[in-house]
mmCIF file of N, CA and C in Angstrom:
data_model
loop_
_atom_site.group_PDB
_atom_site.id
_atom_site.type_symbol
_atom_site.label_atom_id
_atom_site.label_comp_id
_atom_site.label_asym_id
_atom_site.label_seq_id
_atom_site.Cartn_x
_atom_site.Cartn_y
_atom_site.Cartn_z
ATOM 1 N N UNK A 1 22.716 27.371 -36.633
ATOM 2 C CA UNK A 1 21.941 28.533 -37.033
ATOM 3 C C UNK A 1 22.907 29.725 -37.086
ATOM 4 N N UNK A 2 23.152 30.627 -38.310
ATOM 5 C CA UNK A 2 24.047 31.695 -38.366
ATOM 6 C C UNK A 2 23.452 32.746 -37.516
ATOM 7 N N UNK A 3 24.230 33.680 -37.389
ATOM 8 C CA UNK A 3 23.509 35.191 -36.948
ATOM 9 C C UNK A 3 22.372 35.754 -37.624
ATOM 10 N N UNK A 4 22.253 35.280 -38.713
ATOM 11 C CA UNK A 4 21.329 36.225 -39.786
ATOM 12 C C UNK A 4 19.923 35.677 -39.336
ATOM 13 N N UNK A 5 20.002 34.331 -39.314
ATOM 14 C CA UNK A 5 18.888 33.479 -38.807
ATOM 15 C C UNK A 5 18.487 33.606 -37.613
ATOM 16 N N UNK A 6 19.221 33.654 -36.597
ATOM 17 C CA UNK A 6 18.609 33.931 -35.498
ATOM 18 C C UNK A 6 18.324 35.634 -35.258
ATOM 19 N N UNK A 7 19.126 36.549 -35.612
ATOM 20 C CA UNK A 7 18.448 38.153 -35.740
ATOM 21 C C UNK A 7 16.973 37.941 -36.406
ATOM 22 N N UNK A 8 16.841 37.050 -37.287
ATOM 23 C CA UNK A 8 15.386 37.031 -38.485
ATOM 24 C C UNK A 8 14.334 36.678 -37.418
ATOM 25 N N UNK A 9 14.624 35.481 -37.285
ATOM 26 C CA UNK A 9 13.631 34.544 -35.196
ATOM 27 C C UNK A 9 13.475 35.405 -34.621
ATOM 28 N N UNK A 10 14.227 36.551 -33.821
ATOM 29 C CA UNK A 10 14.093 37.047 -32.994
ATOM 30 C C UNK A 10 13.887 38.794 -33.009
ATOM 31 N N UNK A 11 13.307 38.728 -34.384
ATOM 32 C CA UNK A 11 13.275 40.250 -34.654
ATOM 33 C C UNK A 11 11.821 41.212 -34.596
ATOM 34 N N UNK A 12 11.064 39.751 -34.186
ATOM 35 C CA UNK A 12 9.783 40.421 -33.172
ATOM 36 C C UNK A 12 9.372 40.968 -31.840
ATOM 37 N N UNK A 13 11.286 40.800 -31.200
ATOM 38 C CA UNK A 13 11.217 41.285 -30.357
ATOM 39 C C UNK A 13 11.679 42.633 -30.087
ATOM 40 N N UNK A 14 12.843 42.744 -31.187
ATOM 41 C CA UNK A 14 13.519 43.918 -31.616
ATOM 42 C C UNK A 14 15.197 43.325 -31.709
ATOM 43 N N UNK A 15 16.317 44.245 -32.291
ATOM 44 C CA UNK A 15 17.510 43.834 -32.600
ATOM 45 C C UNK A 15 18.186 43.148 -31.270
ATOM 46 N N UNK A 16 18.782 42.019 -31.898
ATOM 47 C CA UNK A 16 19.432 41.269 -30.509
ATOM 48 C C UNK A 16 21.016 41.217 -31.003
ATOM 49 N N UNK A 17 21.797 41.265 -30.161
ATOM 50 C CA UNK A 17 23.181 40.934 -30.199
ATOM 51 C C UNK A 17 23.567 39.261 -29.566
ATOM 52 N N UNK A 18 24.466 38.999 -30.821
ATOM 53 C CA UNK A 18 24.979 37.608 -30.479
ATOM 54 C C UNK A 18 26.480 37.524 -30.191
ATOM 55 N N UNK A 19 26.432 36.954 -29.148
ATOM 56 C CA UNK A 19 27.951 36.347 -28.605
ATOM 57 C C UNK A 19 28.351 34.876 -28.525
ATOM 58 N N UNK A 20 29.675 34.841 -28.562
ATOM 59 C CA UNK A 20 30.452 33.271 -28.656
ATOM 60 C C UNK A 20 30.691 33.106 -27.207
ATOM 61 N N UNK A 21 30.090 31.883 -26.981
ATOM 62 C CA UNK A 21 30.377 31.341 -25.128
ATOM 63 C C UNK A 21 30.165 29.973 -25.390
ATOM 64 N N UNK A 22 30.967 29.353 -24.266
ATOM 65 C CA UNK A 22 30.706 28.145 -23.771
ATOM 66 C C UNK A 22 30.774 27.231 -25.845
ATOM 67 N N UNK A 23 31.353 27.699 -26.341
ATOM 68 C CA UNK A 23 31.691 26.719 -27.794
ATOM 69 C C UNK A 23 30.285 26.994 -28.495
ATOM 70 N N UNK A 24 29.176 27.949 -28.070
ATOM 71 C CA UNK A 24 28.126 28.317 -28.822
ATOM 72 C C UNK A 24 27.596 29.726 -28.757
ATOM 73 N N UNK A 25 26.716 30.211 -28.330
ATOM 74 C CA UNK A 25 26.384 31.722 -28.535
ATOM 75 C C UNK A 25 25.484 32.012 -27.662
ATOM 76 N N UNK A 26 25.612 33.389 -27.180
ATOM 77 C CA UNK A 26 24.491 33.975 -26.214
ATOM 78 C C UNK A 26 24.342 35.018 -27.125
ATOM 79 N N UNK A 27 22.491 34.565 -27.020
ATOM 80 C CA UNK A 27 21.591 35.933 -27.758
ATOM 81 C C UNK A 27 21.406 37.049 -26.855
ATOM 82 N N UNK A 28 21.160 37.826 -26.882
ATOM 83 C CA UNK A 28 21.463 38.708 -25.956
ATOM 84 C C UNK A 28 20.237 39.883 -26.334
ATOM 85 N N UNK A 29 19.474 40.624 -25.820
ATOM 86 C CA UNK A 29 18.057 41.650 -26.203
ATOM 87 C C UNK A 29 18.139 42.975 -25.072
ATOM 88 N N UNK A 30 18.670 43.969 -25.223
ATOM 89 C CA UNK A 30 19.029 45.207 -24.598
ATOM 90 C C UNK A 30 20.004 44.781 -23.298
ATOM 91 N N UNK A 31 21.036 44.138 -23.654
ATOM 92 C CA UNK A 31 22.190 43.733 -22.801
ATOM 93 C C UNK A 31 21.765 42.604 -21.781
ATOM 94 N N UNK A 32 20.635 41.997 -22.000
ATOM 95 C CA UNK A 32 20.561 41.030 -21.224
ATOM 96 C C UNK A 32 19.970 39.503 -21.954
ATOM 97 N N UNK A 33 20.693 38.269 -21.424
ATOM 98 C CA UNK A 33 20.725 37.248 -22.220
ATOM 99 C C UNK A 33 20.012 36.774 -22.052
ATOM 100 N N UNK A 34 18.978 35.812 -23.293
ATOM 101 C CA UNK A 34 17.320 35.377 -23.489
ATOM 102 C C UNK A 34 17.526 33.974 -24.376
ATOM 103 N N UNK A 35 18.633 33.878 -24.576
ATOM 104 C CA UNK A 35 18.985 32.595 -25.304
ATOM 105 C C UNK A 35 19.896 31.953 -25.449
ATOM 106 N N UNK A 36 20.375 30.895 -25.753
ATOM 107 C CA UNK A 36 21.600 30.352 -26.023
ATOM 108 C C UNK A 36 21.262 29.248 -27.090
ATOM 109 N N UNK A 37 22.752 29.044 -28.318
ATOM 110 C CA UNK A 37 22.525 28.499 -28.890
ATOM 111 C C UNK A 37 23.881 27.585 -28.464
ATOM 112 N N UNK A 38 23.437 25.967 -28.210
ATOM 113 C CA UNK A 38 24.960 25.025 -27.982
ATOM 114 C C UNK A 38 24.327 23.838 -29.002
ATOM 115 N N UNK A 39 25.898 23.537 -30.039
ATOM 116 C CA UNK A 39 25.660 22.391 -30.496
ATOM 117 C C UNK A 39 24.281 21.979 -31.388
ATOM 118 N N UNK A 40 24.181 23.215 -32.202
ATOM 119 C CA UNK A 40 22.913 23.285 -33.057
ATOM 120 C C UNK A 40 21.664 23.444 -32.424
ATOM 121 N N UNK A 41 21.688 23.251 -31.347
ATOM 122 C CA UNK A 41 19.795 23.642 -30.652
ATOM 123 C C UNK A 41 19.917 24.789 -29.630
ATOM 124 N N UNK A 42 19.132 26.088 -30.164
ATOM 125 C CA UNK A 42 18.942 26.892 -29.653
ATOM 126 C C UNK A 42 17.445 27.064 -28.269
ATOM 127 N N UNK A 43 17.815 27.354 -27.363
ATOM 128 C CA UNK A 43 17.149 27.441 -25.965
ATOM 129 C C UNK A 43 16.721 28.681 -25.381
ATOM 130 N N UNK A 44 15.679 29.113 -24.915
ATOM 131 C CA UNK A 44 15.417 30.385 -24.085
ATOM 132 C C UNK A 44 15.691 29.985 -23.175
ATOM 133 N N UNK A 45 16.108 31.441 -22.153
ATOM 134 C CA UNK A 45 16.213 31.722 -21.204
ATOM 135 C C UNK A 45 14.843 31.561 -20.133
ATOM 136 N N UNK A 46 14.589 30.689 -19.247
ATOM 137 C CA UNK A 46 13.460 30.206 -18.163
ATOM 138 C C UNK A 46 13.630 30.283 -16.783
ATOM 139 N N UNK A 47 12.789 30.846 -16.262
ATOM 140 C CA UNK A 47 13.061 30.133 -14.477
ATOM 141 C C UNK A 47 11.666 29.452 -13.920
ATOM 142 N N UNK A 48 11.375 29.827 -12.917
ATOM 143 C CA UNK A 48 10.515 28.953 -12.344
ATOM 144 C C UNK A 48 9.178 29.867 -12.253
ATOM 145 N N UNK A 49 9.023 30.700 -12.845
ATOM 146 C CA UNK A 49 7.924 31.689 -13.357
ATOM 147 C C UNK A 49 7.405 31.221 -14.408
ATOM 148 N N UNK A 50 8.240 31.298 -15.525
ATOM 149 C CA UNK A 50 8.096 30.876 -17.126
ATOM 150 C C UNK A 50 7.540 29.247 -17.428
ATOM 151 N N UNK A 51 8.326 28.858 -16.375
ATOM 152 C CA UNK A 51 8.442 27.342 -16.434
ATOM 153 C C UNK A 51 6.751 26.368 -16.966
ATOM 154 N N UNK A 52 6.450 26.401 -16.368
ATOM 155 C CA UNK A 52 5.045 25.963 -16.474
ATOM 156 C C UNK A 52 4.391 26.082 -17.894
ATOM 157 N N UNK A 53 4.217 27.503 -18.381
ATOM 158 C CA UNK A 53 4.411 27.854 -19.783
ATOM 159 C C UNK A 53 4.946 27.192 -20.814
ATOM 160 N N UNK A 54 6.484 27.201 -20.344
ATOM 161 C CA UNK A 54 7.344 26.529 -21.824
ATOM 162 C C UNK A 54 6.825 24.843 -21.667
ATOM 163 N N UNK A 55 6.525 24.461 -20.281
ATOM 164 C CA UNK A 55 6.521 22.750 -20.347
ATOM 165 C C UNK A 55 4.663 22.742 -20.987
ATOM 166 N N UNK A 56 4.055 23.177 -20.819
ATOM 167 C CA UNK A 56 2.731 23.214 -21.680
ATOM 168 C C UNK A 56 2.723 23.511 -23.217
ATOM 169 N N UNK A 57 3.459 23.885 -23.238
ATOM 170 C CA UNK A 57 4.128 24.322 -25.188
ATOM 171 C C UNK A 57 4.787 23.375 -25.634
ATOM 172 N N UNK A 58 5.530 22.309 -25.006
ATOM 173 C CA UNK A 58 6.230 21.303 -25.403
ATOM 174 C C UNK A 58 7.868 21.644 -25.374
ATOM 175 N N UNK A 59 8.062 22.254 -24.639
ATOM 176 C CA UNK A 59 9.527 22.753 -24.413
ATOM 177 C C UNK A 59 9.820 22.046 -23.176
ATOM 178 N N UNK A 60 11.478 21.577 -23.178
ATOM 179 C CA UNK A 60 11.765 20.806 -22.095
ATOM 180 C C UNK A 60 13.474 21.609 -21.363
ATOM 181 N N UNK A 61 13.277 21.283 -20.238
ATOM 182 C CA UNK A 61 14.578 22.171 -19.676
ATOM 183 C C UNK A 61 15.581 21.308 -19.692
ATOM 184 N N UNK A 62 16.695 22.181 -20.232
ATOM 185 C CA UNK A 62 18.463 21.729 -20.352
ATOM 186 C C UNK A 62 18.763 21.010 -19.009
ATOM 187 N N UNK A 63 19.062 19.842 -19.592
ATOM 188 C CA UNK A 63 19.791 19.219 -18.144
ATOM 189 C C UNK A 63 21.092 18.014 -18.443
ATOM 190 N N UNK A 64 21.728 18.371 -17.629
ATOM 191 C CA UNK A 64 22.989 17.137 -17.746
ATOM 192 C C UNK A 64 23.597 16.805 -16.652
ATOM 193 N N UNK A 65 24.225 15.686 -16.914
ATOM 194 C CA UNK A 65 24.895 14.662 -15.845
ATOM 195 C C UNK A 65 25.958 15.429 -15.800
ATOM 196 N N UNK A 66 26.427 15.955 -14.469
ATOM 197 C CA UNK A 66 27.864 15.935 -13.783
ATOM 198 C C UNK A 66 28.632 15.327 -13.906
ATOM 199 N N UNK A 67 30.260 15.723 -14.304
ATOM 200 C CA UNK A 67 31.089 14.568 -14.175
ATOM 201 C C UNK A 67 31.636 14.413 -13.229
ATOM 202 N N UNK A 68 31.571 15.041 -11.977
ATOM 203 C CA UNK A 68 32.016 14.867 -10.918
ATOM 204 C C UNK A 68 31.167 13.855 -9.916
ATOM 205 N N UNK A 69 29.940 14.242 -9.766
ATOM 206 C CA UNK A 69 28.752 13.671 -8.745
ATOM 207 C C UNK A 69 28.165 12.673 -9.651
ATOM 208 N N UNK A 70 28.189 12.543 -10.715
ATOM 209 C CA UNK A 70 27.191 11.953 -11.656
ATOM 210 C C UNK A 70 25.566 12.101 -11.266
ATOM 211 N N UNK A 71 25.408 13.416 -10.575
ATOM 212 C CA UNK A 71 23.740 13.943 -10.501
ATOM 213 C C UNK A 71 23.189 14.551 -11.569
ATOM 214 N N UNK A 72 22.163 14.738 -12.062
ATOM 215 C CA UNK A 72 21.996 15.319 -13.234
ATOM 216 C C UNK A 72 21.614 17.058 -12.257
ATOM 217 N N UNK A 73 22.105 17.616 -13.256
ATOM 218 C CA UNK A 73 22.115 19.293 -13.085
ATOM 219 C C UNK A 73 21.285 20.187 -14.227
ATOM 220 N N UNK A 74 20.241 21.207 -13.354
ATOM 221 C CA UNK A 74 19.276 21.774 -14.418
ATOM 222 C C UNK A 74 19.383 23.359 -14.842
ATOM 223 N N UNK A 75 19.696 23.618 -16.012
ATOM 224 C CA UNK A 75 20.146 24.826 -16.668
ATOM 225 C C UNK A 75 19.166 25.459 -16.636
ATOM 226 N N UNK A 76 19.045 27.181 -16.623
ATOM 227 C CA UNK A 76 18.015 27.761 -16.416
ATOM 228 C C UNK A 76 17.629 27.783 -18.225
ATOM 229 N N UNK A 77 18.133 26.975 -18.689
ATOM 230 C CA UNK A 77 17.585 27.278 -20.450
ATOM 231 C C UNK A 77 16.666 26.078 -20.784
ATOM 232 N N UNK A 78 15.858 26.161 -21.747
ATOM 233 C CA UNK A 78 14.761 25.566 -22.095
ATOM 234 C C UNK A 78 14.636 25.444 -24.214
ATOM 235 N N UNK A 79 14.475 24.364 -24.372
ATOM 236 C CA UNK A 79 14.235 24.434 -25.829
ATOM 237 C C UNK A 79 13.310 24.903 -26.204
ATOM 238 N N UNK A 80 12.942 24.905 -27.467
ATOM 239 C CA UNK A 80 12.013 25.998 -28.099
ATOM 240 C C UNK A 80 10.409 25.278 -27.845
ATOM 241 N N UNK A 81 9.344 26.048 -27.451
ATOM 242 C CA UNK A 81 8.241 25.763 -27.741
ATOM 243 C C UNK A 81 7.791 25.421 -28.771
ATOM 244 N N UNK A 82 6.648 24.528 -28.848
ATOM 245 C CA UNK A 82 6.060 23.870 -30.230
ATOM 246 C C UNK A 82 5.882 25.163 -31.252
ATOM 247 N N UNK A 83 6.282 25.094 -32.685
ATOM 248 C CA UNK A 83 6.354 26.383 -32.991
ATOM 249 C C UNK A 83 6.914 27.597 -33.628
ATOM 250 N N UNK A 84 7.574 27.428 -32.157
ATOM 251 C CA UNK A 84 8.390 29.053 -31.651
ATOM 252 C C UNK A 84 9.056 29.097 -32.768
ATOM 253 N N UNK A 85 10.035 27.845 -33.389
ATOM 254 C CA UNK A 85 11.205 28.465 -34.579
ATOM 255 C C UNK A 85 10.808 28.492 -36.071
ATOM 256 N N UNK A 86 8.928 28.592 -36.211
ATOM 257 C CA UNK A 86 8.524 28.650 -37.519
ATOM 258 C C UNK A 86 8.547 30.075 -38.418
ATOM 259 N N UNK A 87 8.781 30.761 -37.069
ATOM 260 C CA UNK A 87 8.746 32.236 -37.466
ATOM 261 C C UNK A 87 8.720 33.513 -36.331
ATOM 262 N N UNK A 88 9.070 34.969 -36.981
ATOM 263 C CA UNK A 88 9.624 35.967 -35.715
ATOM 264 C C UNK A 88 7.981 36.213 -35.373
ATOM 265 N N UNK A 89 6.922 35.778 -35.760
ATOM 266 C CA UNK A 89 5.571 36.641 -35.587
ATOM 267 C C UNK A 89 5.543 34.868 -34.236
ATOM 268 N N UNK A 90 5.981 34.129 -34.635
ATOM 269 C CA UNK A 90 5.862 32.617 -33.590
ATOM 270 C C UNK A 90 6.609 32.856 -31.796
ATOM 271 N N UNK A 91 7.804 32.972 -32.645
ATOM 272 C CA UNK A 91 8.777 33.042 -31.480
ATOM 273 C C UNK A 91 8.578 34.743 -30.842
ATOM 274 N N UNK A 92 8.041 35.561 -31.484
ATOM 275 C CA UNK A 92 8.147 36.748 -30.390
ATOM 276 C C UNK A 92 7.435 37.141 -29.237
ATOM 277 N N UNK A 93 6.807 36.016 -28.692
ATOM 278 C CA UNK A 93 6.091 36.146 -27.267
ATOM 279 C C UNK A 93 6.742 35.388 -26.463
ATOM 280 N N UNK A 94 7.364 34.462 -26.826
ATOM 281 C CA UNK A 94 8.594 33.337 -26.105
ATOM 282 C C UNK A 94 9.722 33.973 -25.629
ATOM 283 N N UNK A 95 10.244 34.573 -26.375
ATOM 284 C CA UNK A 95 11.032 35.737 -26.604
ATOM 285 C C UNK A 95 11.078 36.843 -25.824
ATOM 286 N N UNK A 96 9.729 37.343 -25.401
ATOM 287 C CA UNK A 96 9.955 38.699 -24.444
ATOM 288 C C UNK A 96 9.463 37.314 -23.017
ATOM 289 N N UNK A 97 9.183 36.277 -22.880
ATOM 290 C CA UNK A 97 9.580 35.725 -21.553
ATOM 291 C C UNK A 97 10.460 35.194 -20.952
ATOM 292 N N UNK A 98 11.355 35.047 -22.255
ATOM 293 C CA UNK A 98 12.391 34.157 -21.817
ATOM 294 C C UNK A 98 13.562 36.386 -21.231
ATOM 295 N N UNK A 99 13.047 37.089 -22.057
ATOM 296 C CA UNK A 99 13.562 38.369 -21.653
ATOM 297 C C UNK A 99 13.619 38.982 -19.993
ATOM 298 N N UNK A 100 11.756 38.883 -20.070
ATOM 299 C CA UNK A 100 11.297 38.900 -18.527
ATOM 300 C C UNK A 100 12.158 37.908 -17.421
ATOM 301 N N UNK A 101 12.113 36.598 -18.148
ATOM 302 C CA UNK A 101 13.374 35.791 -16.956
ATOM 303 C C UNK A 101 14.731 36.275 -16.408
ATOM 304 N N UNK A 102 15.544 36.935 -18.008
ATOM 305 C CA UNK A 102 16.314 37.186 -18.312
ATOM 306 C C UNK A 102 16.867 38.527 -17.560
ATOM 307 N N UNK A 103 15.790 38.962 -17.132
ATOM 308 C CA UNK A 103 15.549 40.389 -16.152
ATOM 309 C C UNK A 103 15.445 39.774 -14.700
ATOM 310 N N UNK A 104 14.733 38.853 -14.552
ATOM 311 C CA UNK A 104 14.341 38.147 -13.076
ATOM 312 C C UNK A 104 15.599 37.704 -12.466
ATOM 313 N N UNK A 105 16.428 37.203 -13.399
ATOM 314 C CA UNK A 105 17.784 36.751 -12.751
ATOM 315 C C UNK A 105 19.351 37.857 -12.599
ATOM 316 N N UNK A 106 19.314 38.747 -13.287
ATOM 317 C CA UNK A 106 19.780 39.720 -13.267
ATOM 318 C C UNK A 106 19.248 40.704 -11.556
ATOM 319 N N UNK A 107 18.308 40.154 -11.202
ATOM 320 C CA UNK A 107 18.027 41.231 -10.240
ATOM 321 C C UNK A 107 18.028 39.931 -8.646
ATOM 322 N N UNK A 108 18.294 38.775 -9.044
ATOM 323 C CA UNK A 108 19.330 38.225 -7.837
ATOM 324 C C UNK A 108 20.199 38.480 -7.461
#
C-alpha cells in the first residue's frame, strides 16, 4: 500500500504521517503511532482495552514465533477489522481506537 493510499484510509481521522521501520512503515496521527504496515498487511495499533472489539470485528492479533525460545510472542498490533479497508468513512472509527491505544501506551 503506497502513502497516498493509506493517507486516503485514514483521512477520516485527519492527516497522518508515515514512516519507514522495521522494513515497513509506521502510520503515525498527531505524533503518535496507530498503525503499522509490514510485508503488505497493514495493522492497528490495540491493547487489552480495544481488544475485545477488534476480535468481534474479525481482526486477529500479530503474533510470532521467537527464534530464540521458540514461544510464540504477541504484538500490540492487530489486522484490520471486517471492512475497515473498504473505505476512510469504514476505517475511521478503528482508527481513532487504535489512536486511543496509541495514547494508552504512550502514558506507560
Amino acid at each position: 500500500m503506497d502513502a497516498d493510499a493509506i493517507s486516503d484510509l485514514f483521512s477520516g481521522l485527519g492527516p497522518v504521517s508515515i514512516r519507514r521501520m522495521f522494513g515497513g512503515k509506521g502510520i503515525y496521527f498527531d505524533g503518535v503511532i496507530i498503525a503499522v504496515e509490514l510485508r503488505g498487511e497493514l495493522m492497528l495499533k490495540g491493547d487489552a482495552t480495544v481488544a475485545p472489539e477488534y476480535e468481534a470485528a474479525g481482526a486477529t492479533q500479530w503474533t510470532y514465533v521467537h527464534s530464540r525460545h521458540g514461544k510464540s510472542v504477541a504484538m500490540p498490533y492487530w489486522s484490520l477489522p471486517d471492512g475497515a479497508a473498504d473505505s476512510a468513512d469504514e476505517m475511521e472509527p478503528w482508527a481513532r481506537k487504535a489512536y486511543e491505544a496509541g495514547i494508552r501506551a504512550g502514558k506507560g
